[in-house]
PDB file of C-alpha atoms in Angstrom:
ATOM      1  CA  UNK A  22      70.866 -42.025 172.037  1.00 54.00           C
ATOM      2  CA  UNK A  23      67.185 -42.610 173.993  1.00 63.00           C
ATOM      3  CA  UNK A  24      67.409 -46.133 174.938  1.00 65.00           C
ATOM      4  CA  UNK A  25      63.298 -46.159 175.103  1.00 65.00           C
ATOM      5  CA  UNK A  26      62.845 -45.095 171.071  1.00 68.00           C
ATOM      6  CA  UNK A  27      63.214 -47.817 168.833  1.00 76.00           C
ATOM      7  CA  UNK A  28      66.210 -48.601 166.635  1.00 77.00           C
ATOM      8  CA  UNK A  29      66.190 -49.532 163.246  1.00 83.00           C
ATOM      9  CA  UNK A  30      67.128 -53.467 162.430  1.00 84.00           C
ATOM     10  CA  UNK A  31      70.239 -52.820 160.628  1.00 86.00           C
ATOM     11  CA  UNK A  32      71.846 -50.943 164.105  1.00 85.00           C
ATOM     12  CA  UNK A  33      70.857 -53.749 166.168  1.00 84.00           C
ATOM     13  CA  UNK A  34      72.231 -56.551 164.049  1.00 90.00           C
ATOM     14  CA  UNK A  35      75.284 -54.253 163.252  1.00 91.00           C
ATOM     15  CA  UNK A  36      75.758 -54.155 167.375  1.00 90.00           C
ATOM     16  CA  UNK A  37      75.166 -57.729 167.700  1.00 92.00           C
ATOM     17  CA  UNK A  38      77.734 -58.435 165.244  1.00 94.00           C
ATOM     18  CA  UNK A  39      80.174 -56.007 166.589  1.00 95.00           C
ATOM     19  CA  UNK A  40      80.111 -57.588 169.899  1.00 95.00           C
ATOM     20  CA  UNK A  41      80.083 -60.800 168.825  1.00 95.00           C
ATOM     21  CA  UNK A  42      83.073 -60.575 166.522  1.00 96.00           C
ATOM     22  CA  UNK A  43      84.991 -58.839 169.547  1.00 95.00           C
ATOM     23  CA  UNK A  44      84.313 -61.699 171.834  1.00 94.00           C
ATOM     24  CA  UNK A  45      85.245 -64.215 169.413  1.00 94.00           C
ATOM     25  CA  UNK A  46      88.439 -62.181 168.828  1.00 94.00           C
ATOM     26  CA  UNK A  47      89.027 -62.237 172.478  1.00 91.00           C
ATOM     27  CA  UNK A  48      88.307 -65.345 173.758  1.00 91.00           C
ATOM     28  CA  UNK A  49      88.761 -68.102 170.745  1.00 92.00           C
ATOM     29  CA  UNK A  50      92.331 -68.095 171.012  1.00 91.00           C
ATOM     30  CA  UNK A  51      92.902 -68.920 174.435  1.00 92.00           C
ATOM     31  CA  UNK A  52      89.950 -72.069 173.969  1.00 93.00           C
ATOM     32  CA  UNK A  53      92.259 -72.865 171.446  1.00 92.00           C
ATOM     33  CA  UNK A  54      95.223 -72.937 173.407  1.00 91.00           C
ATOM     34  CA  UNK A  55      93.169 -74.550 176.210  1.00 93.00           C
ATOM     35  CA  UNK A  56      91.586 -77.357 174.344  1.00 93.00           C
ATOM     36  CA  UNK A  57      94.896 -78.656 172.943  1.00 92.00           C
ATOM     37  CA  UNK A  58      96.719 -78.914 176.471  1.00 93.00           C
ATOM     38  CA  UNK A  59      94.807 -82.024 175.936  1.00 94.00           C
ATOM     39  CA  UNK A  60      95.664 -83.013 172.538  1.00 93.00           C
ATOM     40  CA  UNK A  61      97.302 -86.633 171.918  1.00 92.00           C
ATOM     41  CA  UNK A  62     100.081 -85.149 169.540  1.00 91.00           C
ATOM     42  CA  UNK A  63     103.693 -83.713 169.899  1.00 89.00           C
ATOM     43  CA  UNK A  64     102.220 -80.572 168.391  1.00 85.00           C
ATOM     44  CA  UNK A  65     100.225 -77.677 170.245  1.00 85.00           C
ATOM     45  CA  UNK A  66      98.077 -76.712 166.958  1.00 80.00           C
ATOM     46  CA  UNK A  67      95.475 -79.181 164.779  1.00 83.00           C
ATOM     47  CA  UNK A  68      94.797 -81.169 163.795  1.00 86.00           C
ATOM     48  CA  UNK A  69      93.562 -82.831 166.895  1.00 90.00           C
ATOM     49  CA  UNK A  70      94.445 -86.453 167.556  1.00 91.00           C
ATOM     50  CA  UNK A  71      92.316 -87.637 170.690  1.00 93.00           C
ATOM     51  CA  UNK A  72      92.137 -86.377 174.315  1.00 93.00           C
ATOM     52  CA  UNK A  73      95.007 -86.998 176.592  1.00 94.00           C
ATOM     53  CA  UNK A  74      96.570 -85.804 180.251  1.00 94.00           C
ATOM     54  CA  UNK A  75      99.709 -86.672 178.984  1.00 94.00           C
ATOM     55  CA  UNK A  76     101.179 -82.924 178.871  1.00 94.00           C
ATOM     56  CA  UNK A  77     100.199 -83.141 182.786  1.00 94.00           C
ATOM     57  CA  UNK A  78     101.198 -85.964 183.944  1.00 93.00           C
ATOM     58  CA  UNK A  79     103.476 -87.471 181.533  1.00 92.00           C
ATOM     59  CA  UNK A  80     106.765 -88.498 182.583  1.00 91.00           C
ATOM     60  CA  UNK A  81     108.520 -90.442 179.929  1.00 89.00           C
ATOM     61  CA  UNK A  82     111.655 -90.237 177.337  1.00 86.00           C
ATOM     62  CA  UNK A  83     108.953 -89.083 174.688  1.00 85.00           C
ATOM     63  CA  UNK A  84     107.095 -86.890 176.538  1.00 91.00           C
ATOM     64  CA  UNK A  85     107.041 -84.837 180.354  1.00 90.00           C
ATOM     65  CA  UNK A  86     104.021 -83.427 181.231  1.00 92.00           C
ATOM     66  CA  UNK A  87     104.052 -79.669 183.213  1.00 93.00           C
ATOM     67  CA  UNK A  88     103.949 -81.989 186.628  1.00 93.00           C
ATOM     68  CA  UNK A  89     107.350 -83.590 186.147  1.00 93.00           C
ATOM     69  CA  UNK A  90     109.206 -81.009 184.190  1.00 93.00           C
ATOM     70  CA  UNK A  91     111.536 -79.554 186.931  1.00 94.00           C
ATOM     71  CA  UNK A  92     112.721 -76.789 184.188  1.00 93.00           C
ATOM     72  CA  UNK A  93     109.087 -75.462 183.886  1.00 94.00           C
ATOM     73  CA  UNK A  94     107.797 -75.608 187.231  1.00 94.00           C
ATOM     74  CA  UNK A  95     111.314 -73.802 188.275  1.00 95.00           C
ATOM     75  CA  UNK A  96     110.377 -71.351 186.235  1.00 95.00           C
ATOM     76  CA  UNK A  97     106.907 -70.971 187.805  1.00 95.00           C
ATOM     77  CA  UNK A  98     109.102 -70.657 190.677  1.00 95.00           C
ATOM     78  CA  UNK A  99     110.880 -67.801 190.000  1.00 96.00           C
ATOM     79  CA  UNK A 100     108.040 -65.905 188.192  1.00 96.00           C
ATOM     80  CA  UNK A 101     105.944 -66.068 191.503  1.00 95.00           C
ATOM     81  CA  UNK A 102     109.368 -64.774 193.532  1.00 96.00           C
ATOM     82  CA  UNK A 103     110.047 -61.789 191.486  1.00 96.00           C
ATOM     83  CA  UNK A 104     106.266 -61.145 191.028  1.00 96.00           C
ATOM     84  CA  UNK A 105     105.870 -61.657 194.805  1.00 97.00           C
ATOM     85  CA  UNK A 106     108.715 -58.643 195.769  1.00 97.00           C
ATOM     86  CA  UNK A 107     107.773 -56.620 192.409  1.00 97.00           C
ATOM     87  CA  UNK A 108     104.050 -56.478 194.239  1.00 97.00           C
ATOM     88  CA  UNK A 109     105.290 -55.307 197.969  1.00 97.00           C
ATOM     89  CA  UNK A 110     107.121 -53.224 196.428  1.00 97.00           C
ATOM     90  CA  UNK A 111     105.112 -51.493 194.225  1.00 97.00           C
ATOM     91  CA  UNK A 112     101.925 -51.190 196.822  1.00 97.00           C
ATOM     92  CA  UNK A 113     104.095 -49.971 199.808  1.00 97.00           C
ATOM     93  CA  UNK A 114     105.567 -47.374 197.714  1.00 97.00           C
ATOM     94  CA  UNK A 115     102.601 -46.778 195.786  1.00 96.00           C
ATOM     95  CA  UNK A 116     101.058 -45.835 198.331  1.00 96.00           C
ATOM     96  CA  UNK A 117     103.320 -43.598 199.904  1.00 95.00           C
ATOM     97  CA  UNK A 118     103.369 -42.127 196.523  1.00 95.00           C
ATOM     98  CA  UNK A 119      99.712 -41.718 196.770  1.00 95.00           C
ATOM     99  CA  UNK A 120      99.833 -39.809 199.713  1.00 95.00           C
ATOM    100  CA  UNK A 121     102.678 -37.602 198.624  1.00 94.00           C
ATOM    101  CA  UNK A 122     100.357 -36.447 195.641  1.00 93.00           C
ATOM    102  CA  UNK A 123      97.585 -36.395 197.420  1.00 92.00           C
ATOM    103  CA  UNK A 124      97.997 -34.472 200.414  1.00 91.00           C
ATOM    104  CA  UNK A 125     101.050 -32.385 200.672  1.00 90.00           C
ATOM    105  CA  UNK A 126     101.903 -29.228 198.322  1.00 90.00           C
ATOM    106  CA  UNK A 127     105.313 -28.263 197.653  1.00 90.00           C
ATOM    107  CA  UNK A 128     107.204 -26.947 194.351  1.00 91.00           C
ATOM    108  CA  UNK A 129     106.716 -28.700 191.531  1.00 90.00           C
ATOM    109  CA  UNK A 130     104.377 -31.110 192.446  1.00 90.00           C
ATOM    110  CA  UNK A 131     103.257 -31.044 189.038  1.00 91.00           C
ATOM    111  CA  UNK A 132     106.141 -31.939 186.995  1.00 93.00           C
ATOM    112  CA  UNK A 133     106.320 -34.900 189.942  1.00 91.00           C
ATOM    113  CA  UNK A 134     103.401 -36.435 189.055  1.00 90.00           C
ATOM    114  CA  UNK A 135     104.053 -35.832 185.507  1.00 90.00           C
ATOM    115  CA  UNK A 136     107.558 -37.350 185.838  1.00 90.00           C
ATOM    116  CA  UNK A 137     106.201 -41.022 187.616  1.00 88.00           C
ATOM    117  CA  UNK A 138     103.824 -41.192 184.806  1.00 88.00           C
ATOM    118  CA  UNK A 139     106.664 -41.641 182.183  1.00 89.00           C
ATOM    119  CA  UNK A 140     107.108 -45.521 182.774  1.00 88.00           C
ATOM    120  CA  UNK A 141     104.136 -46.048 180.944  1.00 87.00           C
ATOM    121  CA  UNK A 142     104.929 -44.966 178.043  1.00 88.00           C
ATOM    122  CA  UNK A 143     108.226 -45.866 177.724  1.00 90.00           C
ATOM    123  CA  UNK A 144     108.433 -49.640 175.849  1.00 89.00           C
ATOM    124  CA  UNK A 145     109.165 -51.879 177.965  1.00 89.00           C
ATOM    125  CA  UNK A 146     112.586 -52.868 175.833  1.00 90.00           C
ATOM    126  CA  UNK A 147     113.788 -49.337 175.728  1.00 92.00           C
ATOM    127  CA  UNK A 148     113.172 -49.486 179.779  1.00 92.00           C
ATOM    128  CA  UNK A 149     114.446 -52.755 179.852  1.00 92.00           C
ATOM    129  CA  UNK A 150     118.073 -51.771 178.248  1.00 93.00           C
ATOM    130  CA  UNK A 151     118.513 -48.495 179.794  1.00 93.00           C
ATOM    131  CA  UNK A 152     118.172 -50.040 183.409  1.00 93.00           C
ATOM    132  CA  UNK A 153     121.216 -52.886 181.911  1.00 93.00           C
ATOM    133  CA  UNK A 154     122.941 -49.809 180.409  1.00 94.00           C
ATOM    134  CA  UNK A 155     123.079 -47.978 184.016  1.00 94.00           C
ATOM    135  CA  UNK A 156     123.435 -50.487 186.286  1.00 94.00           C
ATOM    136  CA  UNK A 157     126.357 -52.161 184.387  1.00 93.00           C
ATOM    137  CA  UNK A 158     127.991 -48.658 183.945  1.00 94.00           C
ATOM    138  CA  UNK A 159     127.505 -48.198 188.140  1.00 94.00           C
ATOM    139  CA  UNK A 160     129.102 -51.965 188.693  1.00 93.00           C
ATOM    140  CA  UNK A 161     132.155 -51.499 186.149  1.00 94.00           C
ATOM    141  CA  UNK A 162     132.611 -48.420 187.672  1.00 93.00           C
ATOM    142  CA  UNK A 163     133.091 -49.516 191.694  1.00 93.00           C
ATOM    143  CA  UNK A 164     134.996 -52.699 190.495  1.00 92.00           C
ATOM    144  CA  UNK A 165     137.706 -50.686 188.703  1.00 93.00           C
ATOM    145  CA  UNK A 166     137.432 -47.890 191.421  1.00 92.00           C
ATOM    146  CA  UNK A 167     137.135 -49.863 194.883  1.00 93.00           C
ATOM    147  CA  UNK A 168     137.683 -53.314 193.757  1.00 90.00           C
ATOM    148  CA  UNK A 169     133.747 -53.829 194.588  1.00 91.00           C
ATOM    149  CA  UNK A 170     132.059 -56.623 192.579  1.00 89.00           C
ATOM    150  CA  UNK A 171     128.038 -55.424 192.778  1.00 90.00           C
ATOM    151  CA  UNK A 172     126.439 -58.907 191.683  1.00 89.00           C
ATOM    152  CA  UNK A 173     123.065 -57.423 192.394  1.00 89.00           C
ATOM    153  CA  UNK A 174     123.623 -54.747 189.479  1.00 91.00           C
ATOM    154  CA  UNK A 175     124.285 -57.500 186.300  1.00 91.00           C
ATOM    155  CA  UNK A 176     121.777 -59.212 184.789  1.00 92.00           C
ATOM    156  CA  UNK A 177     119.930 -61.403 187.241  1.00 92.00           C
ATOM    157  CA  UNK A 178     116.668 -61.349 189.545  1.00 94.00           C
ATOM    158  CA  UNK A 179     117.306 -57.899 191.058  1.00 93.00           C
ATOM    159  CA  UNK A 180     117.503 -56.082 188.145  1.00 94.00           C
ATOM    160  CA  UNK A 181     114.499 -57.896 186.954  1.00 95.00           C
ATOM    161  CA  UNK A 182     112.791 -56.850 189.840  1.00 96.00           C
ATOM    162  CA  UNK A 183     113.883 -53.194 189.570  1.00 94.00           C
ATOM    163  CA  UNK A 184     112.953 -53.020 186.006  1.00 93.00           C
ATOM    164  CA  UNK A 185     109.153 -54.542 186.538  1.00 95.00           C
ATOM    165  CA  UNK A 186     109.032 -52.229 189.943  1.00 96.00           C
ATOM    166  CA  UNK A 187     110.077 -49.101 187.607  1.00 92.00           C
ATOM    167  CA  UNK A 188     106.640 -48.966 185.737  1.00 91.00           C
ATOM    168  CA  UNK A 189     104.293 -51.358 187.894  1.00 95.00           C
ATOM    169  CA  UNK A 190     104.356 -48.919 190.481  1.00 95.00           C
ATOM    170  CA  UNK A 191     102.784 -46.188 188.212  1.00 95.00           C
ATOM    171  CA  UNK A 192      99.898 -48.542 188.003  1.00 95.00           C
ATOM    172  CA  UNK A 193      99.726 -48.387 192.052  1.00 96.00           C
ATOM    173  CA  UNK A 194     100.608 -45.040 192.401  1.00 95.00           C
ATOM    174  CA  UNK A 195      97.265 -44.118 189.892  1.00 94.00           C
ATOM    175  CA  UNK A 196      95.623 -46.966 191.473  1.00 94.00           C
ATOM    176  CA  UNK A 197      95.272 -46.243 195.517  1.00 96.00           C
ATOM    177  CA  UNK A 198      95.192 -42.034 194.165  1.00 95.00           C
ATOM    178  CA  UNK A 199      92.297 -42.814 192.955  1.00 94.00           C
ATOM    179  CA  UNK A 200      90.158 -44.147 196.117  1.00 94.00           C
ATOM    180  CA  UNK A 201      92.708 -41.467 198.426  1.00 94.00           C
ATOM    181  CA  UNK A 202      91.411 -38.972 196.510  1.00 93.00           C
ATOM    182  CA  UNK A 203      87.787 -39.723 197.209  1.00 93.00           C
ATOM    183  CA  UNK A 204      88.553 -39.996 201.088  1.00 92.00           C
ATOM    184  CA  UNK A 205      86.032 -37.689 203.606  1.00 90.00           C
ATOM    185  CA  UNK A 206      88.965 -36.415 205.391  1.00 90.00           C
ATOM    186  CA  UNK A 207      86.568 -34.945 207.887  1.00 91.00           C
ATOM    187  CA  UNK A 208      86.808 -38.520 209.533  1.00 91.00           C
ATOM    188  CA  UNK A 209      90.490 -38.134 210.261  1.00 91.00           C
ATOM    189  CA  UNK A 210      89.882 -34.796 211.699  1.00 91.00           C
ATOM    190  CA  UNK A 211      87.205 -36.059 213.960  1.00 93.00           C
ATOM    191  CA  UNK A 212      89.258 -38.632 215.386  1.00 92.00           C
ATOM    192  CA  UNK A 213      92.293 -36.592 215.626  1.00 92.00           C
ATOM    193  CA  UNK A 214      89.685 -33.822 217.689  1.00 92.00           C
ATOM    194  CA  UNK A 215      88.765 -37.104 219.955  1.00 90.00           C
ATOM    195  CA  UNK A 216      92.282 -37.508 220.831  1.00 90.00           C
ATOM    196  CA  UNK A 217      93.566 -40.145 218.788  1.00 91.00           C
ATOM    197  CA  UNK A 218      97.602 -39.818 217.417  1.00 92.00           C
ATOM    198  CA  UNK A 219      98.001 -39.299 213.766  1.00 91.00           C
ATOM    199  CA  UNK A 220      99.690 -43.244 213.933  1.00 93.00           C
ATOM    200  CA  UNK A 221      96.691 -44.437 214.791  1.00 94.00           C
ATOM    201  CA  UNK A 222      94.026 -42.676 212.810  1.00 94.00           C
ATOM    202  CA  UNK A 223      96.244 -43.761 209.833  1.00 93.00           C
ATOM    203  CA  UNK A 224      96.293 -47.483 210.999  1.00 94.00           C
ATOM    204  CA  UNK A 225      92.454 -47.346 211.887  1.00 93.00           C
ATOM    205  CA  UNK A 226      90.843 -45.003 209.550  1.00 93.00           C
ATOM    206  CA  UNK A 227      92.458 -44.557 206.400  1.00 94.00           C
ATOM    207  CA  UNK A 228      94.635 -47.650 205.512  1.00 94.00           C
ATOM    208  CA  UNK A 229      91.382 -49.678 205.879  1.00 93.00           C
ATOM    209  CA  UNK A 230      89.625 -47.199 203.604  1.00 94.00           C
ATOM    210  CA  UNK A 231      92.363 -47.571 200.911  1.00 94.00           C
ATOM    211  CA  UNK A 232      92.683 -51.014 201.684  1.00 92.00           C
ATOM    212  CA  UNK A 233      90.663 -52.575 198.652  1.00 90.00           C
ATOM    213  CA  UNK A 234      92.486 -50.399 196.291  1.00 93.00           C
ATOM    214  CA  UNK A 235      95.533 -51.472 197.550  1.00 95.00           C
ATOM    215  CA  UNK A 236      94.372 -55.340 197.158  1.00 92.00           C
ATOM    216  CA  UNK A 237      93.593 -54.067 193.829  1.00 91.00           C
ATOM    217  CA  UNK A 238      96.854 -52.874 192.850  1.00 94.00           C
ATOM    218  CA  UNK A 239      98.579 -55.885 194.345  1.00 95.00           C
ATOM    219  CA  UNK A 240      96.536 -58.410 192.313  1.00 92.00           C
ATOM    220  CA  UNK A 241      97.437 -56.224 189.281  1.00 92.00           C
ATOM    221  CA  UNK A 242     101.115 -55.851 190.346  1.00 95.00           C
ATOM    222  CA  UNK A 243     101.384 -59.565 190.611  1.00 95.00           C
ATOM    223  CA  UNK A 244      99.733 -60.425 187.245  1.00 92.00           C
ATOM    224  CA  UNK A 245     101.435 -57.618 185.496  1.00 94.00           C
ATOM    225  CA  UNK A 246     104.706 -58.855 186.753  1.00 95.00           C
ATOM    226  CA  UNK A 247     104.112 -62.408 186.571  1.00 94.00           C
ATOM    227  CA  UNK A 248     103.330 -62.446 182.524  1.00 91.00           C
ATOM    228  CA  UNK A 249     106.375 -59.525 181.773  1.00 93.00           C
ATOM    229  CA  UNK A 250     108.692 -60.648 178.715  1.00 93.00           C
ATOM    230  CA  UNK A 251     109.720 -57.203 177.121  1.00 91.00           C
ATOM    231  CA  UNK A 252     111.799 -55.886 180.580  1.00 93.00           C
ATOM    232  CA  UNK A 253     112.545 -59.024 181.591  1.00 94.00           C
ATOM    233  CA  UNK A 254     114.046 -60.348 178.582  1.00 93.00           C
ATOM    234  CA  UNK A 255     116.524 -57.794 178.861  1.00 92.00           C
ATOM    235  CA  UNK A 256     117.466 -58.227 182.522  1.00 94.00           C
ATOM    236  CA  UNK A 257     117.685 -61.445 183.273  1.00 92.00           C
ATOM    237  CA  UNK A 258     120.496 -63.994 184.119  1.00 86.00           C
ATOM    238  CA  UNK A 259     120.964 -67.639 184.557  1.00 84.00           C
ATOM    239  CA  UNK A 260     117.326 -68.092 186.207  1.00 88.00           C
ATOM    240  CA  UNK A 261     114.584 -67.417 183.723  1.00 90.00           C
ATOM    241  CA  UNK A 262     111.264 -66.584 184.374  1.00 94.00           C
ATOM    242  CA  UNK A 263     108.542 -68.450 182.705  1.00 94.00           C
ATOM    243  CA  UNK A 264     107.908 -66.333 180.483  1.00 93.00           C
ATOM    244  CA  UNK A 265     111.520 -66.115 179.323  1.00 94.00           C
ATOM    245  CA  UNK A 266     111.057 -69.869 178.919  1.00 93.00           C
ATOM    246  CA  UNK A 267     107.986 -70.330 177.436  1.00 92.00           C
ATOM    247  CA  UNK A 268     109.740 -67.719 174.718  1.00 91.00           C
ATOM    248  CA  UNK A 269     112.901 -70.404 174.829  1.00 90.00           C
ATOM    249  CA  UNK A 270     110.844 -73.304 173.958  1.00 88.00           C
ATOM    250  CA  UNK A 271     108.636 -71.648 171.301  1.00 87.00           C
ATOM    251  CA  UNK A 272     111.946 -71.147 169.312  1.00 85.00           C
ATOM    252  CA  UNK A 273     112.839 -74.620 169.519  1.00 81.00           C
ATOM    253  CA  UNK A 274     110.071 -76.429 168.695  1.00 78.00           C
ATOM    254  CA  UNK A 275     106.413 -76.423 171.040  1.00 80.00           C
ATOM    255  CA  UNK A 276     104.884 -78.898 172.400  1.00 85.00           C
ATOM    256  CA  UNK A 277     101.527 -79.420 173.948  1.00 91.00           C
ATOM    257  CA  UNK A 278     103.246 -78.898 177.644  1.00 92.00           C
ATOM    258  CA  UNK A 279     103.258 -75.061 177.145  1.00 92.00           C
ATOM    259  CA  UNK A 280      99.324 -75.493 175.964  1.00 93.00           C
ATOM    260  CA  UNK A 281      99.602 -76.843 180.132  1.00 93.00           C
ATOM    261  CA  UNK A 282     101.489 -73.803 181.136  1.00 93.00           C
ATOM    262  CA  UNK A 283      99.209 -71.408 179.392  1.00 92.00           C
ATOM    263  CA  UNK A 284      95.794 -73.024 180.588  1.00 93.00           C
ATOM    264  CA  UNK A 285      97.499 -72.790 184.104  1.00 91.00           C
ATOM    265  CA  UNK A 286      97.474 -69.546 183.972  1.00 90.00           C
ATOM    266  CA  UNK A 287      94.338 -68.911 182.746  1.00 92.00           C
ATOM    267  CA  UNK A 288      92.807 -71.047 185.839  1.00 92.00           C
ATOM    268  CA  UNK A 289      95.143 -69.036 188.300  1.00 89.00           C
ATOM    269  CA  UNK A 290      94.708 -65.544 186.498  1.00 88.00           C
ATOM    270  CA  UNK A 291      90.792 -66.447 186.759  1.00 89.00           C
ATOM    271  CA  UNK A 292      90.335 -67.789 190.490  1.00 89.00           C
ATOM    272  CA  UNK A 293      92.176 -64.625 191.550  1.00 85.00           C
ATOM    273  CA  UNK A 294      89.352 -62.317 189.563  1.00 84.00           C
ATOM    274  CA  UNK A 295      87.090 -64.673 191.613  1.00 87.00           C
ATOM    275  CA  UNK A 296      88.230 -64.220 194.521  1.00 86.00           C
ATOM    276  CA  UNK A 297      88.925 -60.546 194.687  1.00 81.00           C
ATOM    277  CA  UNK A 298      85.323 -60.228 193.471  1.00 82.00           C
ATOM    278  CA  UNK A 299      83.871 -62.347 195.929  1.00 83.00           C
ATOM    279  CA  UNK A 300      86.117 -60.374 199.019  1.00 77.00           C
ATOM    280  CA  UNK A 301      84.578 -57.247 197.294  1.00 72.00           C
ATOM    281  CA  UNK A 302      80.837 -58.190 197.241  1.00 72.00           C
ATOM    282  CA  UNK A 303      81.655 -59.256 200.997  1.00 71.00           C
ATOM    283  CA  UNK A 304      82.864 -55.778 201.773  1.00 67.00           C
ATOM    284  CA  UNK A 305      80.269 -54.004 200.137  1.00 64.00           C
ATOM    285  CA  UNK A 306      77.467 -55.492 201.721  1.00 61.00           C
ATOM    286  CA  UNK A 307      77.816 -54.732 205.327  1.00 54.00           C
ATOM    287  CA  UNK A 308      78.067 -51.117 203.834  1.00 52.00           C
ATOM    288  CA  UNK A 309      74.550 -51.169 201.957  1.00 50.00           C
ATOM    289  CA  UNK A 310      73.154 -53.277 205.004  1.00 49.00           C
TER     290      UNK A 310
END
């Protein structure tokens, strides 16, 4: 427990192993997947059979790389849509969530905050069917009443996007609580004491305060949404998300291209962690200057 006493030779190698076991665990499988993207067989396991950019760039009757497969990058397509509305959703009412937690009192505030927390431990199948279940009962129910044919409440996009919204926004809601939480308030009360309108020492002083918790949850909204099956699965209609796809194609027989697909989005997944990192350091450091 004292870092500075010595420890004996059978802890340290036992750590050493331990760690090293967990990052092989972690991180051999997707090298894996990421070296044979390149492999110069119709398979996506071993053994390997020479390099190749043919699940790339391909485009013949035997094989179409990720570039020139209009299903796949369709797919992409959509993902980023739903993932792009799932995340303004989830952050502008996240936050107001945040804010309704945070700084007003009223009955039962508890069992409120209590109550949002449920998505997360719901599966997401469960959630998934019960949002189908509902919605279809709502749509059957104004086109044998008032003739009214609710497209937006079948299976499709929408409901997708409702049913990643219904638990993603937990994440934001806990998210942007957080760094509220740890707000100075005394700097909204000086500027409201200079004069300034409560608009405006929201839109000066505390939005940019919350703002890299907010960037925060968006990058995880986005992700979170982007790489959904179990809700999804459930929801959707005629256009599939990738991951619906990639779970398509698995069933049918692999190939190399969704090796493409998943080292893809490893790069993307891994330039965003960049670059939110980098914007971080950048805001940090005029603070310790």
């Amino acid at each position: 427990m004292i870092p500075s006493l010595p420890r004996p030779a059978s802890q340290r190698y036992g750590l050493a192993a331990f760690v090293g076991a967990f990052f092989v665990f972690l991180f051999v499988p997707l090298v894996v997947v990421a070296v044979f993207a390149f492999n110069n067989a119709d398979y996506p396991t071993p053994p390997w059979m020479g390099f190749t950019f043919d699940w790339f760039t391909a485009d013949t009757d035997a094989r179409t790389g990720l570039l020139h497969d209009a299903e796949l990058l369709k797919a992409i397509g959509v993902s980023a849509w739903v993932a792009l509305w799932v995340t303004v959703l989830s952050v502008v009412v996240g936050t107001c969530n945040a804010f309704l937690l945070e700084r007003f009192e009223f009955p039962g505030k508890s069992a409120v905050a209590l109550l949002s927390m449920v998505p997360l431990v719901i599966p997401g199948v469960i959630l998934g069917i019960s949002i189908l279940a509902f919605a279809s009962r709502i749509a059957n129910f104004a086109d044998a009443t008032w003739g009214l044919e609710l497209e937006f409440l079948r299976p499709g996009l929408p409901l997708v996007i409702l049913g990643q919204f219904s638990y993603i926004v937990t994440i934001a809601t806990l998210t942007i609580s957080a760094s509220l939480r740890r707000f100075d308030r005394t700097l909204e009360e000086a500027a409201l004491n200079l004069g300034a309108s409560r608009a405006a020492v929201l839109w000066t002083i505390t939005l940019p305060y919350l703002r890299p918790s907010m960037i925060g949850a968006a990058a995880m909204a986005f992700l979170m949404s982007f790489e959904n099956f179990n809700t999804t699965l459930m929801l959707v209609g005629s256009d599939a998300p990738l991951t619906v796809l990639m779970y398509g194609r698995m069933r049918e027989g692999a190939t190399p291209v969704l090796n493409a697909v998943s080292l893809f989005l490893m790069v993307a997944s891994a330039l965003l962690a960049v670059l939110l990192m980098w914007r971080s350091g950048r805001e940090q450091r005029p603070e310790s200057a």
